[in-house]
Structure formats: C-alpha cells, structure tokens
Short mmCIF file of C-alpha atoms in Angstrom, two decimals:
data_model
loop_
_atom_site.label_atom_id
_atom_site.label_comp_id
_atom_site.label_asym_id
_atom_site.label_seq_id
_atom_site.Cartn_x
_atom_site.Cartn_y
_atom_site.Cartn_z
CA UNK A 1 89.82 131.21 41.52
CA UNK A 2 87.99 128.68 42.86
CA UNK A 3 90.37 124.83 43.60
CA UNK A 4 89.32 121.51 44.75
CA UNK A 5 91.36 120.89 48.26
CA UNK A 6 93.65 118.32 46.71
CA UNK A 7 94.81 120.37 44.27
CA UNK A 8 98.87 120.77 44.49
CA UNK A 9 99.92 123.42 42.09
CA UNK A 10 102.20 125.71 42.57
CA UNK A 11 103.97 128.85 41.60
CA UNK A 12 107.48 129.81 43.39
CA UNK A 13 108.35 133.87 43.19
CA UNK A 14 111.65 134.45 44.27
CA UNK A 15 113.19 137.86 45.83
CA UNK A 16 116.01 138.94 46.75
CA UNK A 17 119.94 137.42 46.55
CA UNK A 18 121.60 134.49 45.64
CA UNK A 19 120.87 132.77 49.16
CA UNK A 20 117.30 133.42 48.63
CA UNK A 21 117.66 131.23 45.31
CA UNK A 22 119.13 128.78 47.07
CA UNK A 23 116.85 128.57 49.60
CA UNK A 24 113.76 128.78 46.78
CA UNK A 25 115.56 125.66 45.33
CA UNK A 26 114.95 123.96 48.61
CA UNK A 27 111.77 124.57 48.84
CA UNK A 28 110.67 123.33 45.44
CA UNK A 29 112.86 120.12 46.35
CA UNK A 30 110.99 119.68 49.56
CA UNK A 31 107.16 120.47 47.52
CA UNK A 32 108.13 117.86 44.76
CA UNK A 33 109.07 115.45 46.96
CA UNK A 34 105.75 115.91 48.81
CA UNK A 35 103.74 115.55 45.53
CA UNK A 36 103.24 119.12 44.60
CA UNK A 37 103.33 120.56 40.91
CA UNK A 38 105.52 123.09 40.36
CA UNK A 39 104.33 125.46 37.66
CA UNK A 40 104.88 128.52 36.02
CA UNK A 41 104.21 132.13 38.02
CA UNK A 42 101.95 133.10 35.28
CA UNK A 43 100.08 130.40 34.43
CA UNK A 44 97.22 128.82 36.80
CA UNK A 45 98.33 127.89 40.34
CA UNK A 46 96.79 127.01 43.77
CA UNK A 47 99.14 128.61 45.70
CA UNK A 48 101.53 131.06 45.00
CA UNK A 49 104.35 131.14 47.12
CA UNK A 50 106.83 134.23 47.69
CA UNK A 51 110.07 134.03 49.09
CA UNK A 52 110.27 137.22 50.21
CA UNK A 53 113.27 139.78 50.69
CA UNK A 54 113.36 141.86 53.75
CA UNK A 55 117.11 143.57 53.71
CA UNK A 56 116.22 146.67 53.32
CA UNK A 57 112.83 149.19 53.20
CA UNK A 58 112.68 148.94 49.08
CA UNK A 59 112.76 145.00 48.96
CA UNK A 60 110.18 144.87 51.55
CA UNK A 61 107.41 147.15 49.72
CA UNK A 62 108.64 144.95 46.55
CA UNK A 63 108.10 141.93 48.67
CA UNK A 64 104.39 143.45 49.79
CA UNK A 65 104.01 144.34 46.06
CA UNK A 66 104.60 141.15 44.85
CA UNK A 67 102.46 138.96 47.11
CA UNK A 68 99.69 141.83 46.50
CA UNK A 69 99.72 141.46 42.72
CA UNK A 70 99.83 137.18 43.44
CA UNK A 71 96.45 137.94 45.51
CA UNK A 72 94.92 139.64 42.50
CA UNK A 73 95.18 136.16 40.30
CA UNK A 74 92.59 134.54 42.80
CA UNK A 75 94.90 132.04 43.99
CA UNK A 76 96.04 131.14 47.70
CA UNK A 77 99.38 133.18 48.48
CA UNK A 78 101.74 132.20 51.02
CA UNK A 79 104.56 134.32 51.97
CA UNK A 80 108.12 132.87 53.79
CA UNK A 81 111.81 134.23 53.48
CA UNK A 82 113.53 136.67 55.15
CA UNK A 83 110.46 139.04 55.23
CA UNK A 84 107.97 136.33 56.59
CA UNK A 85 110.91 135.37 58.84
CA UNK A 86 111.56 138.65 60.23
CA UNK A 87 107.50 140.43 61.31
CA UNK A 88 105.87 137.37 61.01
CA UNK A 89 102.10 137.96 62.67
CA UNK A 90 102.49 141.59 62.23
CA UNK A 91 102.80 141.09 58.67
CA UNK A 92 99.99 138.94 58.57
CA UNK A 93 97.92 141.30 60.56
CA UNK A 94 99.08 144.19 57.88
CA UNK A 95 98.26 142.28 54.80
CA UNK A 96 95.72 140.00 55.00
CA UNK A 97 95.44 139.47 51.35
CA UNK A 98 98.03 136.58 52.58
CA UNK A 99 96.81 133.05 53.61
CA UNK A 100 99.57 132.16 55.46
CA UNK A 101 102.85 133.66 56.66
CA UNK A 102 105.47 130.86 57.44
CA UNK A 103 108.91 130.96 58.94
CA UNK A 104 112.15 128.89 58.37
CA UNK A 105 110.90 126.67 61.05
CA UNK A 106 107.68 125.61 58.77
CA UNK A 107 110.30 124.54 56.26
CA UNK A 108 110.41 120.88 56.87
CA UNK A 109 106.76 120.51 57.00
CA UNK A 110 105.82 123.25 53.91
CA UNK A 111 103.78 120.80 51.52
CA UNK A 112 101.62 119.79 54.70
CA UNK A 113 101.11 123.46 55.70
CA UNK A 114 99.87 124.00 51.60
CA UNK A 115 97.35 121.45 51.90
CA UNK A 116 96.07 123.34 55.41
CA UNK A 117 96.06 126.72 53.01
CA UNK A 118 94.08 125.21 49.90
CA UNK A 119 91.81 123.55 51.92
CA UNK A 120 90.83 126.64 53.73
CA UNK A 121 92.28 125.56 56.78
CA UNK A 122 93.74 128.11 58.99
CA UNK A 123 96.95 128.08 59.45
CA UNK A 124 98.69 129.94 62.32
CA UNK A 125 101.41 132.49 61.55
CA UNK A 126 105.26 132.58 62.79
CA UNK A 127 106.38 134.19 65.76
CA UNK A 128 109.40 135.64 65.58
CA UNK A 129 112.25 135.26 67.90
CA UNK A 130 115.71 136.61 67.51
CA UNK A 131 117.47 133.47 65.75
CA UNK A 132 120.86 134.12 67.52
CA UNK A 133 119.14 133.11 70.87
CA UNK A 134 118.56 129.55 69.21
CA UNK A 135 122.01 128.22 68.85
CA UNK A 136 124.99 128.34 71.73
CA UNK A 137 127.24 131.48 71.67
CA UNK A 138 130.17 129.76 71.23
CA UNK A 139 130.89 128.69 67.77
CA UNK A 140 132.69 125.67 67.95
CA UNK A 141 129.95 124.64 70.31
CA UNK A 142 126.99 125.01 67.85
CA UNK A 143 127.53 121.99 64.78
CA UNK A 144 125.35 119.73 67.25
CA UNK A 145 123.09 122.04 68.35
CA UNK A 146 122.35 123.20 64.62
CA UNK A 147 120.78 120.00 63.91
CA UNK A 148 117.71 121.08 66.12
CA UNK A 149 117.25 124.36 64.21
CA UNK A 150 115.76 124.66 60.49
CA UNK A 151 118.93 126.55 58.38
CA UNK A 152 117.56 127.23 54.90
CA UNK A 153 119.88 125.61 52.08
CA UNK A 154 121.58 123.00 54.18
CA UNK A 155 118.99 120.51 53.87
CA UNK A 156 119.82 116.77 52.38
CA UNK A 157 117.82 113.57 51.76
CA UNK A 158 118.58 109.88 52.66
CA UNK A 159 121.11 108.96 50.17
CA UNK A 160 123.35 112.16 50.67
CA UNK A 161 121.86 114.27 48.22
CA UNK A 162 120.81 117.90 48.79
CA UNK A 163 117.05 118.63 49.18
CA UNK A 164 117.22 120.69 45.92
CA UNK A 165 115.64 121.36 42.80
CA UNK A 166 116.87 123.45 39.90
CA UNK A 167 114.60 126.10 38.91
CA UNK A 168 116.25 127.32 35.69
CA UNK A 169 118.97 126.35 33.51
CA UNK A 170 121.79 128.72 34.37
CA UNK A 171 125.21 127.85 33.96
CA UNK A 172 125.95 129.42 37.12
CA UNK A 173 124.87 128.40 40.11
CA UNK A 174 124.43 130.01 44.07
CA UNK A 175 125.94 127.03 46.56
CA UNK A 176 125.88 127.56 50.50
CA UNK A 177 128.94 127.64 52.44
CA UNK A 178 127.27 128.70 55.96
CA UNK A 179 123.62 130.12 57.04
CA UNK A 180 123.48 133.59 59.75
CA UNK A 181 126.55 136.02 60.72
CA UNK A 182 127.86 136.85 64.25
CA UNK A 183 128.91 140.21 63.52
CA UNK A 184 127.13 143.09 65.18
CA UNK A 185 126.90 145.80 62.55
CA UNK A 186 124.88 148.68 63.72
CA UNK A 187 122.91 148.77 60.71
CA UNK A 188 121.91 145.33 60.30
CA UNK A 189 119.24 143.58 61.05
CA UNK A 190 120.16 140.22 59.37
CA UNK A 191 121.64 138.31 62.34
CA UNK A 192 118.38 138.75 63.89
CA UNK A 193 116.37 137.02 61.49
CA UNK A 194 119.02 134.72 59.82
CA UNK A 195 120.54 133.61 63.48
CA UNK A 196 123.83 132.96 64.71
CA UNK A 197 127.02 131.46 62.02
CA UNK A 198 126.78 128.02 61.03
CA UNK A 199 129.43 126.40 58.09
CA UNK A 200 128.12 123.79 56.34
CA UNK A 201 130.33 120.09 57.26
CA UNK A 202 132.91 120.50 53.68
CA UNK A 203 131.35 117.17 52.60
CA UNK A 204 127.82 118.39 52.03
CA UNK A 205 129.09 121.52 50.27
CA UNK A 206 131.32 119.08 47.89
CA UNK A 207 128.71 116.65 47.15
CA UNK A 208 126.28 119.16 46.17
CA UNK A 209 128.72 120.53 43.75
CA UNK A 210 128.85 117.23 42.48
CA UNK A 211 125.15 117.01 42.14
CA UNK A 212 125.63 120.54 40.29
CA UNK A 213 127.54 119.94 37.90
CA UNK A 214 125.49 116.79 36.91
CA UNK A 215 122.88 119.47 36.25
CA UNK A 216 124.81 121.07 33.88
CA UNK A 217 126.39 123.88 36.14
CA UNK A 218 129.74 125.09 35.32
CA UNK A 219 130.16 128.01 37.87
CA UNK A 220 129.78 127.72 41.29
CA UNK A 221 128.82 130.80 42.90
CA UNK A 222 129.28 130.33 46.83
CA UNK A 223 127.16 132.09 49.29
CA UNK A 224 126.71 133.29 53.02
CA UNK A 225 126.12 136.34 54.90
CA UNK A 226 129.82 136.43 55.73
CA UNK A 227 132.18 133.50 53.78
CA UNK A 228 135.69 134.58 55.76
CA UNK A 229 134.12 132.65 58.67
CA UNK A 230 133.18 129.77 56.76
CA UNK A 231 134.92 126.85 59.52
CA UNK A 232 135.34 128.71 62.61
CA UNK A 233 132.42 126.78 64.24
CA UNK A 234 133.94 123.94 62.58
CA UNK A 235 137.39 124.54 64.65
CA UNK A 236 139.38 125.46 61.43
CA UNK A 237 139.72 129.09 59.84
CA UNK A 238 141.58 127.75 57.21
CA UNK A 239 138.74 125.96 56.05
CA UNK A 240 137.98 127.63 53.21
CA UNK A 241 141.85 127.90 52.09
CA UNK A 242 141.28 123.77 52.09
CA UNK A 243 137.55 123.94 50.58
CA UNK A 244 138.52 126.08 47.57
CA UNK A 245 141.09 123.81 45.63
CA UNK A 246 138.58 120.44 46.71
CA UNK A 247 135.59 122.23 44.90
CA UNK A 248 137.81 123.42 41.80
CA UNK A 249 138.45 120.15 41.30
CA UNK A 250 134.83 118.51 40.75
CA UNK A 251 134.31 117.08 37.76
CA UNK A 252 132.51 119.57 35.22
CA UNK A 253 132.92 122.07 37.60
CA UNK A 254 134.74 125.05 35.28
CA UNK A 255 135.19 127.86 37.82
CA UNK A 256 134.56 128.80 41.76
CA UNK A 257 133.78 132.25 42.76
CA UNK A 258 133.37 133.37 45.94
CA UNK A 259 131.08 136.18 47.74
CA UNK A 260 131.12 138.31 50.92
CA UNK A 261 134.38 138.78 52.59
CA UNK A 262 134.37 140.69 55.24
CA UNK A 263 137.86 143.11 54.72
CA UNK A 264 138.71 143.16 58.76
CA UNK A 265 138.69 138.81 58.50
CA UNK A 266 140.40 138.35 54.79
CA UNK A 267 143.67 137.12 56.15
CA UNK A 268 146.48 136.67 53.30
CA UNK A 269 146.06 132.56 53.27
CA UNK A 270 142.74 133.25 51.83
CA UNK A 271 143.58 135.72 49.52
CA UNK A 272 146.42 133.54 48.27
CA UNK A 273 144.00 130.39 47.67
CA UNK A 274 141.17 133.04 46.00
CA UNK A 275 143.66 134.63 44.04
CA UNK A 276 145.94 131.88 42.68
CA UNK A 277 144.01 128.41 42.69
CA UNK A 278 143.58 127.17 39.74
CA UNK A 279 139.26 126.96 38.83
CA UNK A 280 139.24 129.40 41.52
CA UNK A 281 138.33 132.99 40.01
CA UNK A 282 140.30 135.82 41.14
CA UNK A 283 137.57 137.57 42.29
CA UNK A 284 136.88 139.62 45.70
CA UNK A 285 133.42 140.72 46.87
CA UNK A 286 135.22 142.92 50.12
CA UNK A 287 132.20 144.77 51.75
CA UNK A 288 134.05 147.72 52.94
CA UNK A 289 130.62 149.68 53.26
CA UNK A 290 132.90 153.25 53.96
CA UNK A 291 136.34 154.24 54.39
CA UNK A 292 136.50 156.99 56.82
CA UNK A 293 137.39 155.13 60.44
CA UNK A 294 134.91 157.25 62.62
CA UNK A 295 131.76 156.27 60.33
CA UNK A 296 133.41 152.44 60.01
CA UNK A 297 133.58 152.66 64.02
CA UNK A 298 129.87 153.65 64.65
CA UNK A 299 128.86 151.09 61.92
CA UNK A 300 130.56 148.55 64.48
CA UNK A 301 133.19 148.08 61.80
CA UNK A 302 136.81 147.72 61.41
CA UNK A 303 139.18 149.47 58.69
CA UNK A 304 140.28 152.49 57.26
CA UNK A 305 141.07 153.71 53.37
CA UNK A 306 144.87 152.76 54.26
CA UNK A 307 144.23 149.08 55.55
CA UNK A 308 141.91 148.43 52.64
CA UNK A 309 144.16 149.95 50.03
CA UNK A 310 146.90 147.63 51.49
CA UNK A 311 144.47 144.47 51.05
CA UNK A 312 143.93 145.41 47.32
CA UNK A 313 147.65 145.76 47.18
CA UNK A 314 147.71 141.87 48.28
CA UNK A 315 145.29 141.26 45.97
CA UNK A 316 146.96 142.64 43.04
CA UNK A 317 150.70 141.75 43.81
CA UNK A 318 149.06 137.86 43.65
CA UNK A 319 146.78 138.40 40.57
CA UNK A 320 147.05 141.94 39.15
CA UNK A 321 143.66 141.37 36.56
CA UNK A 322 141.52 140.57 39.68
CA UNK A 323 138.08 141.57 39.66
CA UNK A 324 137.01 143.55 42.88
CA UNK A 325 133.69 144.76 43.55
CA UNK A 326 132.31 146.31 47.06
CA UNK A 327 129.06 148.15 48.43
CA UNK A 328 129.03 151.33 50.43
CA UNK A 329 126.40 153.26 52.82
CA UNK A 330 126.19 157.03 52.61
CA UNK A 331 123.99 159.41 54.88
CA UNK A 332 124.63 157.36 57.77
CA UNK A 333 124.03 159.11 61.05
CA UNK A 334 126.53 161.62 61.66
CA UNK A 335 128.43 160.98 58.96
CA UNK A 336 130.73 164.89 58.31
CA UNK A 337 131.14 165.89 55.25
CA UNK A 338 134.30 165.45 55.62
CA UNK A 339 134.02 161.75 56.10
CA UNK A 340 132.45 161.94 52.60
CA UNK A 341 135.48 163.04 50.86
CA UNK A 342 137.32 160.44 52.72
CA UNK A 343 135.31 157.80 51.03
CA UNK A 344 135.80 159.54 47.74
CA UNK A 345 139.55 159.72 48.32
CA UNK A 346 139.39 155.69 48.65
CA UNK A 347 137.01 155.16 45.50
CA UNK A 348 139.59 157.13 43.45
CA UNK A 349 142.47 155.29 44.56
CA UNK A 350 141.12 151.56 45.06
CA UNK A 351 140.40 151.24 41.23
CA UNK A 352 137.25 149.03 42.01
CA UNK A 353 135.51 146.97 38.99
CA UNK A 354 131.76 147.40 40.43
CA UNK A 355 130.68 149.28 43.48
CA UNK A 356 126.99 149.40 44.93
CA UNK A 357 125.91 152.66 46.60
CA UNK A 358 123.10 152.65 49.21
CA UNK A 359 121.53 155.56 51.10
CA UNK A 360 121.33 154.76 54.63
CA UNK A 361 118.29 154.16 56.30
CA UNK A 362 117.04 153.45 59.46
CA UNK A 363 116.13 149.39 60.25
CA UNK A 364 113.85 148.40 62.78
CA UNK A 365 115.78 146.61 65.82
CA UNK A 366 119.53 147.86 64.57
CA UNK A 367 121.03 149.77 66.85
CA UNK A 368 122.12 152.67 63.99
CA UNK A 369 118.22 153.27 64.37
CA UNK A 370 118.61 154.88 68.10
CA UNK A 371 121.46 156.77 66.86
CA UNK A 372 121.50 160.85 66.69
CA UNK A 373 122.73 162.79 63.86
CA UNK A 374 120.59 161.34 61.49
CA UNK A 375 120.74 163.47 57.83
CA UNK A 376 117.32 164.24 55.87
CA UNK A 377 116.72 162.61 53.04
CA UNK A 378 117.51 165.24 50.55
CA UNK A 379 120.86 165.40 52.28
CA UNK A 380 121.08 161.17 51.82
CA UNK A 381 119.82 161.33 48.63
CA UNK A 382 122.36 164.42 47.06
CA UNK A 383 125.58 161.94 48.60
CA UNK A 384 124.17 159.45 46.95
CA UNK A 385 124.46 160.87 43.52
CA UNK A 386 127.75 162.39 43.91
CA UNK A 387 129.43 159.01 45.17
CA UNK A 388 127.11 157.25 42.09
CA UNK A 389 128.73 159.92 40.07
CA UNK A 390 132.60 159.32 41.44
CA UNK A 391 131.88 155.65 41.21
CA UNK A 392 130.31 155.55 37.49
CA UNK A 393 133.48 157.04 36.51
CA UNK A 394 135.98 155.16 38.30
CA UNK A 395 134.86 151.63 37.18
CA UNK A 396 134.29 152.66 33.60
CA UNK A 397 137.75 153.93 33.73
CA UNK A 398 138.41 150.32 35.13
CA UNK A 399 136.41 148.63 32.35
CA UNK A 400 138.84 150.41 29.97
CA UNK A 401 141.80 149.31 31.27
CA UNK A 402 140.92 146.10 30.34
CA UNK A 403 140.53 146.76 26.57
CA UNK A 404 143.62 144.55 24.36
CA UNK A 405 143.33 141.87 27.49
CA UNK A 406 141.29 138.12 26.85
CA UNK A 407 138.99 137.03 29.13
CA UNK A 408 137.31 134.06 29.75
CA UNK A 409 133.36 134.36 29.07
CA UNK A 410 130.68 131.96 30.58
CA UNK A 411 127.53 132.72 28.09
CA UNK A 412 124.23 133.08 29.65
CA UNK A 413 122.14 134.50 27.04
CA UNK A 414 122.60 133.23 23.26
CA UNK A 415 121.73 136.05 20.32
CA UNK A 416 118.29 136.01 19.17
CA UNK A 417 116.12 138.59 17.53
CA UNK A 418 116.28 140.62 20.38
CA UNK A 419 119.17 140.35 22.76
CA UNK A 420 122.45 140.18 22.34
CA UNK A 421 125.06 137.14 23.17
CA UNK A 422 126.22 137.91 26.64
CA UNK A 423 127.77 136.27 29.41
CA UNK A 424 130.39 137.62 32.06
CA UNK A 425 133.87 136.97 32.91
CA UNK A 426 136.61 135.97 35.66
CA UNK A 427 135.94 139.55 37.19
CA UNK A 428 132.30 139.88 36.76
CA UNK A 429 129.63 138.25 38.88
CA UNK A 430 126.49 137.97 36.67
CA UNK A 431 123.51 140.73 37.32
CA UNK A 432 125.90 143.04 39.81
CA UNK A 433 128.97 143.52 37.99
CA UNK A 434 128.63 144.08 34.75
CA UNK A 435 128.90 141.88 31.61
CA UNK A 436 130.70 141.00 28.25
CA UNK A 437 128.29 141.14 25.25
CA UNK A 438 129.72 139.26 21.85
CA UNK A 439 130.42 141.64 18.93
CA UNK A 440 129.39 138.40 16.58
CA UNK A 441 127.99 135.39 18.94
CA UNK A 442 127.21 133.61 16.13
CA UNK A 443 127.65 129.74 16.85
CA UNK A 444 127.81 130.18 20.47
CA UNK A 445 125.29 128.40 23.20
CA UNK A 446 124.32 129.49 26.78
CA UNK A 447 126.90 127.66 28.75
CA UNK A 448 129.91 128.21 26.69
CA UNK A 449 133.42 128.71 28.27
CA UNK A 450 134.97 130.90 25.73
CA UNK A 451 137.97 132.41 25.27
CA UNK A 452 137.49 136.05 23.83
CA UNK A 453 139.34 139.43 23.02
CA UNK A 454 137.82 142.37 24.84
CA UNK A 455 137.87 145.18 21.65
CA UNK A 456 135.36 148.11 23.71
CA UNK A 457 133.97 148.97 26.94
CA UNK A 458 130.75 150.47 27.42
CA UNK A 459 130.48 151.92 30.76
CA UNK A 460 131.12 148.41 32.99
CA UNK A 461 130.03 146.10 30.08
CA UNK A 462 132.83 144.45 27.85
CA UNK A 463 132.19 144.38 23.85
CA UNK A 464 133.87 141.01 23.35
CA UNK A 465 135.11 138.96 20.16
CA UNK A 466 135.25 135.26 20.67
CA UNK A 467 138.72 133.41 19.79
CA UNK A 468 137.81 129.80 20.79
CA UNK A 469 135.39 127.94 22.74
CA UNK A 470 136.93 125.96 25.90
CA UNK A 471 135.82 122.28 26.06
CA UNK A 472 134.77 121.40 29.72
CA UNK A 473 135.85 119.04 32.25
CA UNK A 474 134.50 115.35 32.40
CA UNK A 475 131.85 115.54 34.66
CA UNK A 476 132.11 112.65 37.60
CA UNK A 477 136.15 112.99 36.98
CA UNK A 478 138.56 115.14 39.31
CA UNK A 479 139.99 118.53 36.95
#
C-alpha cells in the first residue's frame, strides 16, 4: 500500500502484560500529541506499530508472527517493546519485513522517527546495552540519575498530567508503580532489557489515578516487575504501606489491586495494608516460581514450602477470603524428581486460587542457560502436565469453597447475543485468574460494582447471581 509521506495513521498492536499496556498507552499519548491518527489494527494504516513481548521463546515467535502478518497489509511496520528492546539490530537483520526497530530510548522522539519510516527514510536500528549499566548501583542514588534515561510509563506533560492515552474502555486499569528489577534470578533475562529498579515519586502515581478515574476507571491495577520494592530507591520501604490507603482514597477510584510480590521481600506491614485497607483488594500475586529450596537456590531465589505456607498463614489470619494466585517453573535444570513432589506437596497444601505453570526453558544471556542438568523436553513437557493436572484440581477445589459466599463483581463484558455477563471479583485479576459470569445479567452495564451471590463454580469461573448494584464514589472527592 502505497502513502503520501505526510500521511500519519496509525495502528498500535499490543503484546504481552499489563506493563506493556501501559507503556502502549504512552506511546499513543506521545503520537497524538505529535499529530498522528490513531486508528484501528484492521482498518487502513501507514504504519503499524507492535509493541512487542520478549519474556519468553513463545511471545517472541508471537511477537515475529504478529509484525509478519502487519507486513502482509502493505503498510510500514515498526517494531519497539521489550522484544525490539532486547536484539535490537539482530532482529532487524532477521526480519527485514520490519522498517524500523526502535528501543525505549526512541520513545521521546517516536512520531519524528514515523515520519523518517513513511517517508522512506532510513532509520537506524537500536543497539542494545544491558539497561542496569545505565543507572548507579545504589538505589537511593538513582531518582536523579533516572531523569537522563527513557523508563516506559513514567512519562508526564507540562501541567502534571501523564503522557497517556486510553486505548479502550475498561473499567480496570494497569498503573505503574516502578520500571526494571534488581534481582538476579538465574532465569531471567528482564533486568537486562528493562534496567535497574526505579519507583515512581508517590505524587505522579496519585495524580494519574486521578486522571484515571476521570476516564471512567474504577480499578486500579498496579504494575512493576517487582512491587515489594516499590520506595527503596526512594529511601522508604514502607512506601507502599503509605501509597496504598492514599490511592484507595481517589475519588471514583472503587478498588486497588496490587501485582508481583516477591515472597522473600513481603514483610507483614505490607501484608497488613494489602490485606485490610479499605478499597484495597485482598489480593496477593506471590511469585513463588517452586517450593523445593535446592531448585529455589539455583534459581537465585529465596524460600521454601514452610516459609511460604507461613506467609499464606499471615495472609489468611488478616483476611481469610483472600485471593492468592502464583506462577511456577518446572524442568528447570537439575531439578530431582524428588524436588517435583516437593512442589506438589506445597500446591496441595497452599490452597492457591490461580496458579500459572511454565516449562523451563533456556534464555539467552541468563545464567540458568550455562547451567548442566538440563531435562529434554519430553521430560519438561510430562511435569508440566502432571503439576497442570495437581493444580487444575486444587483451585477448582478452591473455586468451590467459595460457593454460599458474596462477592463483589466489577463487569467487563455486558450479555449480548453471544457472550455472557462477566466480570471478576476481589480475588480474581481479570484474564489470569478466572472470572464470575451472571446467571441473569439482565440490567447490568460494563463497569458495574455489584454485589452478587456466588450459586456454582465451574472449574475457576464463579456462576454468580446479582443482589444489588454498588453506586460509586464521587469522582474528584476523597472515598
């Protein structure tokens, strides 16, 4: 397809997680403000642009997928995230079906570097450099520095307003606490690419709450590679413990849930505020990725099925309906199999709500990669199912439990000819964890707080009856 060079349409494919959203919302603030159109994905565009996932080996061929099926419409296609971020030139080199491969640090300048695509000229592509080198090694020593270095999601115009645009109508929206992770887990290669831990000052991350909820948000969902060091570059690890109540309290702002704790850094203060503030959900995303202490050791990890069972003990002695959801690896290198029945002794007792199971695989730059005792992949694959197995059973016995109790339902799909009214709950993240459809969601709108009887579960799902729909706070007023 064939454009004149000051055309400025287009298209913005997402992939990926809920910081990858936010980060997409940045970029279409940024594009807008520079005069671009944003359109649809399917319909005519001059550039498509693909923030790209690149966690794992399956969201990077669906990454390559994706910007290979945006070549086929004839348009210009531009590929940044994580992906971009992380090969850079060698993913250029690999796929030149794309125009341009930018990094975070083309950010600022993105519209400028659209014109240089749709007017055929060439525009270099990003170099990668391990982000962690960028900003000082000591954390309290970085909010200065961090000025000087391009962190997706924390950008703001004159005026204190974030550098945001929505890009749907949700009820629910992601909402940065901090950008990069200082942990050194031997699997990961995100610190790498996303850099070194940086909080966002509290005063950003309240005013764009407010600036939320003006859009009609209700949930706040907030996001970072690792949220139990949200304010330890800031000098205060009991930031969040402070944040939490503050951003409960925005007007229009129904409920606050927060992902990624680390288990080894969720110290009681912060399970208290998570578990009994009042807009705050009880609701614990604890990433305890195994439970047998030699594999948690070699994964550069901390923990062990007793310490974690004794945080979920804390958990539920402060709010015993709590919704707890976690992700393990299995088939990582010399992993025994008796370190698999350890896991499965854990996932019996721990009574999780939602549990994601991963086969490991090796990551280019981790240090799990060099490691010996690596398992083949039939090996990988067969614990996969039989943890899968263990774990479809344990949260469906979970979901059960829960039948006689109310809940509290956010709706994010309304009954038409074809779906059913749905929405999820205190306990349930939306997408990941499961979700409550409506028995009879007759009268009820996407965006709805209601108030509803669970009568059924279906595996993790909820079969819900509505009692009463909850009005919302004023927005602009404090809760």
């Amino acid at each position: 397809m064939s454009t004149p060079a000051d055309s400025r349409r287009v298209a913005l494919v997402t992939l990926g997680c809920s910081r990858n959203e936010v980060d997409s919302e940045e970029l279409a603030g940024r594009l807008t403000a520079d005069g671009w159109e944003l359109v649809d994905p399917d319909g005519p565009a001059d550039v498509v642009l693909v923030n790209t996932c690149g966690f794992v080996e399956s969201a990077k061929q669906d990454s390559v997928d994706t910007l290979l099926a945006a070549a086929d419409t004839g348009a210009k296609v531009v590929a940044v995230g994580c992906m971009a971020e992380r090969y850079g030139a060698e993913l250029a080199e690999h796929l030149p079906e794309a125009d341009a491969v930018l990094g975070f640090d083309h950010y600022p300048t993105l519209g400028e570097r659209l014109t240089d695509v749709v007017a055929g000229r060439r525009v270099e592509s990003h170099q990668p450099v391990d982000r962690r080198t960028l900003l000082p090694i000591t954390p309290v020593q970085r909010p200065t520095a961090a000025e000087q270095v391009s962190l997706p999601g924390h950008a703001w115009l004159p005026g204190a307003r974030p550098l945001r645009r929505r890009l749907d109508d949700s009820p629910l929206a992601p909402l940065k606490l901090a950008s990069g992770c200082d942990r050194r887990c031997s699997f990961c290669a995100i610190p790498s690419f996303r850099g070194a831990f940086v909080s966002r000052p509290a005063e950003e991350i309240l005013g764009e709450a407010a600036w939320l909820a003006e859009q009609g948000v209700r949930e706040l969902f907030l996001v970072s590679e690792n949220s139990t060091s949200y304010g330890k570059d800031l000098g205060d690890m009991r930031a969040l413990e402070r944040l939490l109540p503050q951003l409960a309290a925005v007007g229009g702002i129904d409920r606050v849930r927060v992902s990624y704790l680390q288990p080894a850094e969720t110290r009681p203060g912060l399970v208290r505020a998570i578990a009994t503030t009042p807009g705050v959900v009880p609701y614990f995303d604890l990433s305890f990725q195994h439970a047998s202490e030699p594999v948690l050791r070699r994964m550069r990890r901390f923990g062990s099925t007793e310490s974690f069972l004794a945080l979920l003990e804390q958990v539920r002695q402060l709010a015993p309906r709590a919704g707890v959801r976690s992700n393990v690896i299995v088939g990582f290198p010399g992993e025994t199999e008796e370190d698999v029945a350890e896991l499965e002794r854990f996932l019996a007792a721990a009574k999780l709500d939602a549990v994601g199971v991963f086969g490991y695989s090796d990551e280019d730059g981790t240090e799990a990669a060099g490691f010996d005792g690596k398992h083949d992949p039939d090996t990988v694959a067969e614990r996969v199912a039989r943890i899968s197995a263990l774990v479809d059973e344990v949260t469906a016995r979970r979901a059960e439990e829960r039948v006689g109790e109310e809940v509290e339902v956010l709706v994010g799909q309304a009954a038409d000819e074809d779906d059913d009214c749905s929405g999820w709950a205190e306990h349930q993240a939306p997408e990941v964890d499961g979700e409550c459809v409506f028995a009879d969601g007759a009268g009820i709108a996407v965006g709805d707080l209601v108030r509803a009887r669970v009568v059924a579960a279906e595996g993790v799902d909820l079969v819900v009856e509505p009692v009463e729909v909850l009005p919302r706070t004023r927005v602009g007023a404090e809760a």
